[in-house]
CSV table of C-alpha atoms in Angstrom, one decimal:
chain,number,residue,atom,x,y,z
A,183,ALA,CA,202.0,14.4,26.9
A,184,MET,CA,202.0,16.4,30.2
A,185,VAL,CA,200.5,15.2,33.2
A,186,ASN,CA,199.7,17.2,36.3
A,187,PHE,CA,199.9,15.3,39.6
A,188,ALA,CA,200.5,17.8,42.3
A,189,GLN,CA,200.6,21.5,42.8
A,190,ASP,CA,200.7,24.2,45.5
A,191,VAL,CA,200.1,27.5,43.6
A,192,ASP,CA,198.7,31.1,44.5
A,193,GLU,CA,197.2,31.4,40.9
A,194,ASP,CA,196.8,29.2,37.8
A,195,TRP,CA,200.0,28.7,35.8
A,196,PRO,CA,198.8,28.1,32.3
A,197,VAL,CA,201.0,26.6,29.5
A,198,GLU,CA,201.0,28.5,26.1
A,199,VAL,CA,200.8,26.1,23.0
A,200,TYR,CA,201.1,27.4,19.4
A,201,ASP,CA,199.2,25.1,17.1
A,202,HIS,CA,200.5,24.4,13.5
A,203,LYS,CA,198.4,27.2,12.4
A,204,GLY,CA,200.3,29.5,14.5
A,205,ASP,CA,197.4,30.2,16.9
A,206,ALA,CA,198.4,30.3,20.8
A,207,HIS,CA,196.4,28.5,23.3
A,208,ASN,CA,196.4,28.8,26.9
A,209,VAL,CA,196.0,25.7,28.9
A,210,THR,CA,195.4,25.7,32.7
A,211,MET,CA,195.7,22.1,34.3
A,212,ALA,CA,194.8,20.7,37.7
A,213,PRO,CA,196.2,17.6,39.2
A,214,GLY,CA,195.2,14.5,37.5
A,215,ASP,CA,194.7,16.5,34.1
A,216,MET,CA,196.6,15.2,30.9
A,217,LEU,CA,197.6,17.5,28.0
A,218,LEU,CA,198.3,15.7,24.6
A,219,PHE,CA,200.0,17.7,22.0
A,220,GLU,CA,202.9,17.4,19.4
A,221,SER,CA,205.6,18.9,21.6
A,222,HIS,CA,208.3,17.9,18.8
A,223,SER,CA,206.9,20.3,16.1
A,224,ILE,CA,204.9,23.0,18.2
A,225,LEU,CA,206.3,25.8,20.2
A,226,HIS,CA,205.1,25.6,24.0
A,227,GLY,CA,206.1,27.0,27.2
A,228,ARG,CA,205.1,29.1,30.1
A,229,PRO,CA,205.3,32.8,29.5
A,230,PHE,CA,204.9,33.8,33.3
A,231,PRO,CA,206.9,32.6,36.3
A,232,LEU,CA,205.3,30.4,38.9
A,233,LYS,CA,203.3,32.0,41.7
A,234,GLY,CA,203.4,29.3,44.5
A,235,ARG,CA,205.5,26.7,46.2
A,236,TYR,CA,205.7,23.9,43.5
A,237,TYR,CA,204.1,22.4,40.2
A,238,ALA,CA,204.8,18.8,39.7
A,239,MET,CA,204.5,17.4,36.2
A,240,ILE,CA,205.2,14.2,34.3
A,241,PHE,CA,206.5,14.5,30.6
A,242,ILE,CA,205.8,11.4,28.6
A,243,HIS,CA,207.4,11.3,25.0
A,244,PHE,CA,206.1,8.7,22.5
A,245,GLU,CA,205.6,8.4,18.8
A,246,PRO,CA,202.3,7.0,17.1
A,247,THR,CA,202.4,3.6,15.4
A,248,GLY,CA,200.5,3.2,12.0
A,249,ARG,CA,200.6,5.9,9.1
A,250,HIS,CA,200.7,9.6,9.6
A,251,HIS,CA,198.6,11.6,7.2
A,252,ALA,CA,201.7,13.7,6.3
A,253,GLU,CA,203.7,10.9,5.1
A,254,ASN,CA,203.3,8.6,2.1
A,255,PRO,CA,200.1,6.3,2.6
A,256,ALA,CA,202.1,3.5,0.8
A,257,GLU,CA,204.9,3.6,3.3
A,258,ASN,CA,204.1,2.0,6.8
A,259,MET,CA,205.5,3.9,10.2
A,260,ASP,CA,208.2,1.3,10.7
A,261,LYS,CA,209.9,1.9,7.5
A,262,GLN,CA,209.6,5.8,8.0
A,263,TYR,CA,210.9,5.3,11.4
A,264,LYS,CA,213.9,3.3,10.3
A,265,LYS,CA,214.6,5.7,7.4
A,266,VAL,CA,214.7,8.6,9.6
A,267,THR,CA,216.8,7.0,12.4
A,268,ASP,CA,219.3,5.7,10.0
A,269,LYS,CA,219.8,9.3,9.1
A,270,ARG,CA,219.7,10.2,12.8
A,271,ALA,CA,216.6,12.5,12.4
A,272,GLY,CA,213.5,11.6,14.1
A,273,GLY,CA,209.7,12.7,14.8
A,274,GLN,CA,206.8,11.9,12.6
A,275,SER,CA,206.6,15.5,11.4
A,276,ALA,CA,210.5,15.8,10.6
A,277,THR,CA,211.7,15.8,7.1
A,278,ASP,CA,214.3,13.4,5.8
A,279,ASP,CA,215.5,15.2,2.8
A,280,GLY,CA,218.5,16.9,4.3
A,281,ILE,CA,216.7,20.6,4.2
A,282,LEU,CA,215.2,21.2,7.3
A,283,PRO,CA,216.5,19.9,10.7
A,284,PRO,CA,214.2,17.5,12.5
A,285,TYR,CA,212.7,20.0,14.8
A,286,ILE,CA,211.2,22.2,12.1
A,287,GLN,CA,208.0,21.1,10.6
A,288,ARG,CA,207.5,21.5,7.0
A,289,GLU,CA,204.9,24.2,6.0
A,290,SER,CA,204.9,25.6,9.4
A,291,PRO,CA,205.5,29.6,10.2
A,292,GLU,CA,208.9,28.6,11.4
A,293,GLU,CA,210.0,26.9,8.2
A,294,GLU,CA,210.3,30.1,6.2
A,295,HIS,CA,212.1,31.8,9.0
A,296,TRP,CA,214.8,29.1,9.5
A,297,LEU,CA,215.3,28.9,5.6
A,298,LYS,CA,216.2,32.6,5.5
A,299,ILE,CA,218.9,32.1,8.2
A,300,HIS,CA,220.2,28.7,6.8
A,301,PRO,CA,219.8,29.0,3.1
A,302,GLU,CA,222.2,26.3,2.8
A,303,GLY,CA,220.1,24.0,4.4
A,304,TRP,CA,220.7,21.6,7.6
A,305,ILE,CA,223.9,19.8,8.5
A,306,SER,CA,223.5,17.2,10.7
A,307,SER,CA,225.8,17.5,13.9
A,308,VAL,CA,226.0,13.7,13.8
A,309,THR,CA,227.6,12.3,10.8
A,310,SER,CA,228.4,8.9,9.8
A,311,PRO,CA,231.3,7.7,7.6
A,312,ARG,CA,230.3,9.2,4.4
A,313,LYS,CA,231.4,9.3,0.6
A,314,ILE,CA,234.1,11.9,0.1
A,315,SER,CA,233.6,14.2,-2.8
A,316,ALA,CA,236.2,15.1,-5.4
A,317,THR,CA,236.3,18.7,-4.0
A,318,SER,CA,236.9,17.5,-0.5
A,319,PRO,CA,240.3,19.0,1.0
A,320,ALA,CA,243.2,16.8,0.7
A,321,GLY,CA,243.6,16.4,4.5
A,322,HIS,CA,239.9,15.3,4.7
A,323,LYS,CA,240.3,12.6,2.1
A,324,ALA,CA,243.3,11.1,3.6
A,325,ALA,CA,241.6,10.9,7.0
A,326,ALA,CA,238.4,9.6,5.8
A,327,THR,CA,240.1,6.7,3.9
A,328,GLY,CA,242.7,6.0,6.7
A,329,ASP,CA,245.7,7.1,4.5
A,330,VAL,CA,248.3,8.1,7.2
A,331,GLU,CA,251.0,8.4,4.8
A,332,LYS,CA,249.2,10.8,2.4
A,333,LEU,CA,248.0,12.7,5.6
A,334,SER,CA,251.3,13.3,6.9
A,335,TRP,CA,252.8,14.3,3.8
A,336,ALA,CA,250.0,16.8,3.1
A,337,ILE,CA,250.8,18.4,6.6
A,338,SER,CA,254.4,18.4,5.9
A,339,GLN,CA,254.0,20.5,2.9
A,340,GLU,CA,252.4,23.3,4.8
A,341,VAL,CA,254.3,26.0,6.5
A,342,ASP,CA,251.3,26.4,9.0
A,343,LYS,CA,250.1,22.9,10.0
A,344,LYS,CA,246.6,24.5,10.8
A,345,GLN,CA,245.9,24.9,7.2
A,346,ILE,CA,245.5,21.2,7.0
A,347,VAL,CA,244.8,20.1,10.6
A,348,ASP,CA,242.2,22.7,11.3
A,349,LYS,CA,240.7,23.1,7.9
A,350,ARG,CA,236.9,22.8,7.8
A,351,ASP,CA,235.1,21.4,4.6
A,352,GLU,CA,231.9,22.8,3.1
A,353,THR,CA,229.9,20.9,5.9
A,354,GLY,CA,232.0,22.2,8.7
A,355,LEU,CA,234.0,19.1,9.4
A,356,GLN,CA,237.7,18.8,10.2
A,357,PRO,CA,239.9,16.0,9.1
A,358,ILE,CA,239.8,14.6,12.8
A,359,HIS,CA,236.1,14.3,12.4
A,360,GLU,CA,236.5,12.3,9.2
A,361,GLY,CA,239.3,10.1,11.0
A,362,ALA,CA,237.2,9.6,14.1
A,363,SER,CA,233.9,8.8,12.4
A,364,SER,CA,235.6,6.3,10.1
A,365,GLY,CA,237.5,4.6,12.9
A,366,HIS,CA,240.9,5.4,12.0
A,367,LYS,CA,242.7,5.6,15.2
A,368,GLU,CA,246.3,6.2,13.6
A,369,VAL,CA,244.8,9.1,11.7
A,370,VAL,CA,243.5,10.7,14.7
A,371,GLU,CA,246.7,10.1,16.4
A,372,VAL,CA,248.9,11.9,13.6
A,373,LEU,CA,246.3,14.9,13.9
A,374,VAL,CA,246.6,15.3,17.4
A,375,ASP,CA,250.3,15.1,17.3
A,376,ASN,CA,250.2,17.7,15.0
A,377,GLY,CA,247.8,20.0,17.0
A,378,ALA,CA,244.4,19.0,16.4
A,379,ASP,CA,241.8,19.9,18.8
A,380,ILE,CA,240.3,16.8,20.3
A,381,ASN,CA,237.2,18.5,21.3
A,382,ALA,CA,236.7,20.4,18.1
A,383,ARG,CA,233.0,20.4,17.4
A,384,THR,CA,231.1,20.3,14.1
A,385,ASN,CA,228.2,22.5,13.1
A,386,GLY,CA,229.8,25.7,13.9
A,387,GLY,CA,231.0,24.6,17.4
A,388,TRP,CA,227.4,23.2,18.3
A,389,GLY,CA,227.8,19.7,16.9
A,390,ALA,CA,229.5,16.5,17.6
A,391,THR,CA,232.8,16.1,19.0
A,392,PRO,CA,235.4,13.5,17.5
A,393,LEU,CA,234.8,11.1,20.5
A,394,TYR,CA,231.2,11.1,19.8
A,395,LEU,CA,231.6,10.3,16.1
A,396,ALA,CA,233.9,7.5,17.1
A,397,LEU,CA,231.4,5.9,19.3
A,398,GLN,CA,228.6,6.0,16.7
């Protein structure tokens, strides 16, 4: 929700909101007006700069209780909320199947556009300790399981340590992310001693750092 509580403008400063059908709506507000809309899943903004001295707003974020029409009617909102927050994805219109990120609404115009750019689906920038697949690189397996001896051995076998230390798996994680998210301090120390970047981010450089993962 947006609440206008004060303004000093030379002309109206409308906010433009695109609904779930893709139609644009220009809304002009005066002090005391409140605008309710699902900002989590629809595009909104102001296409023109302010002409005036100031425009004061309060922004209120909330999530409804009860059942949402787009969700399974047999599953209440509390269970849905716990499920998506456990997966670190939020919002009543978000999907929790790992295909779309939480800020893209299913069946919206943006879904088709986003999937064309990301055919592999969404990879969360926040990763909990997870199961390591049989195809994961050796360094990642050792880091995730806390096997310092095996990790040190794998690094020693490479002429270029970066082949192990900086290698990213199919989800974009490096061994230091695996070690940090699993709480293996000695693993992280070995990797840092061998040149790992303590500020390396997941998700193509836009995701979580090892420190962030360690704190989760």
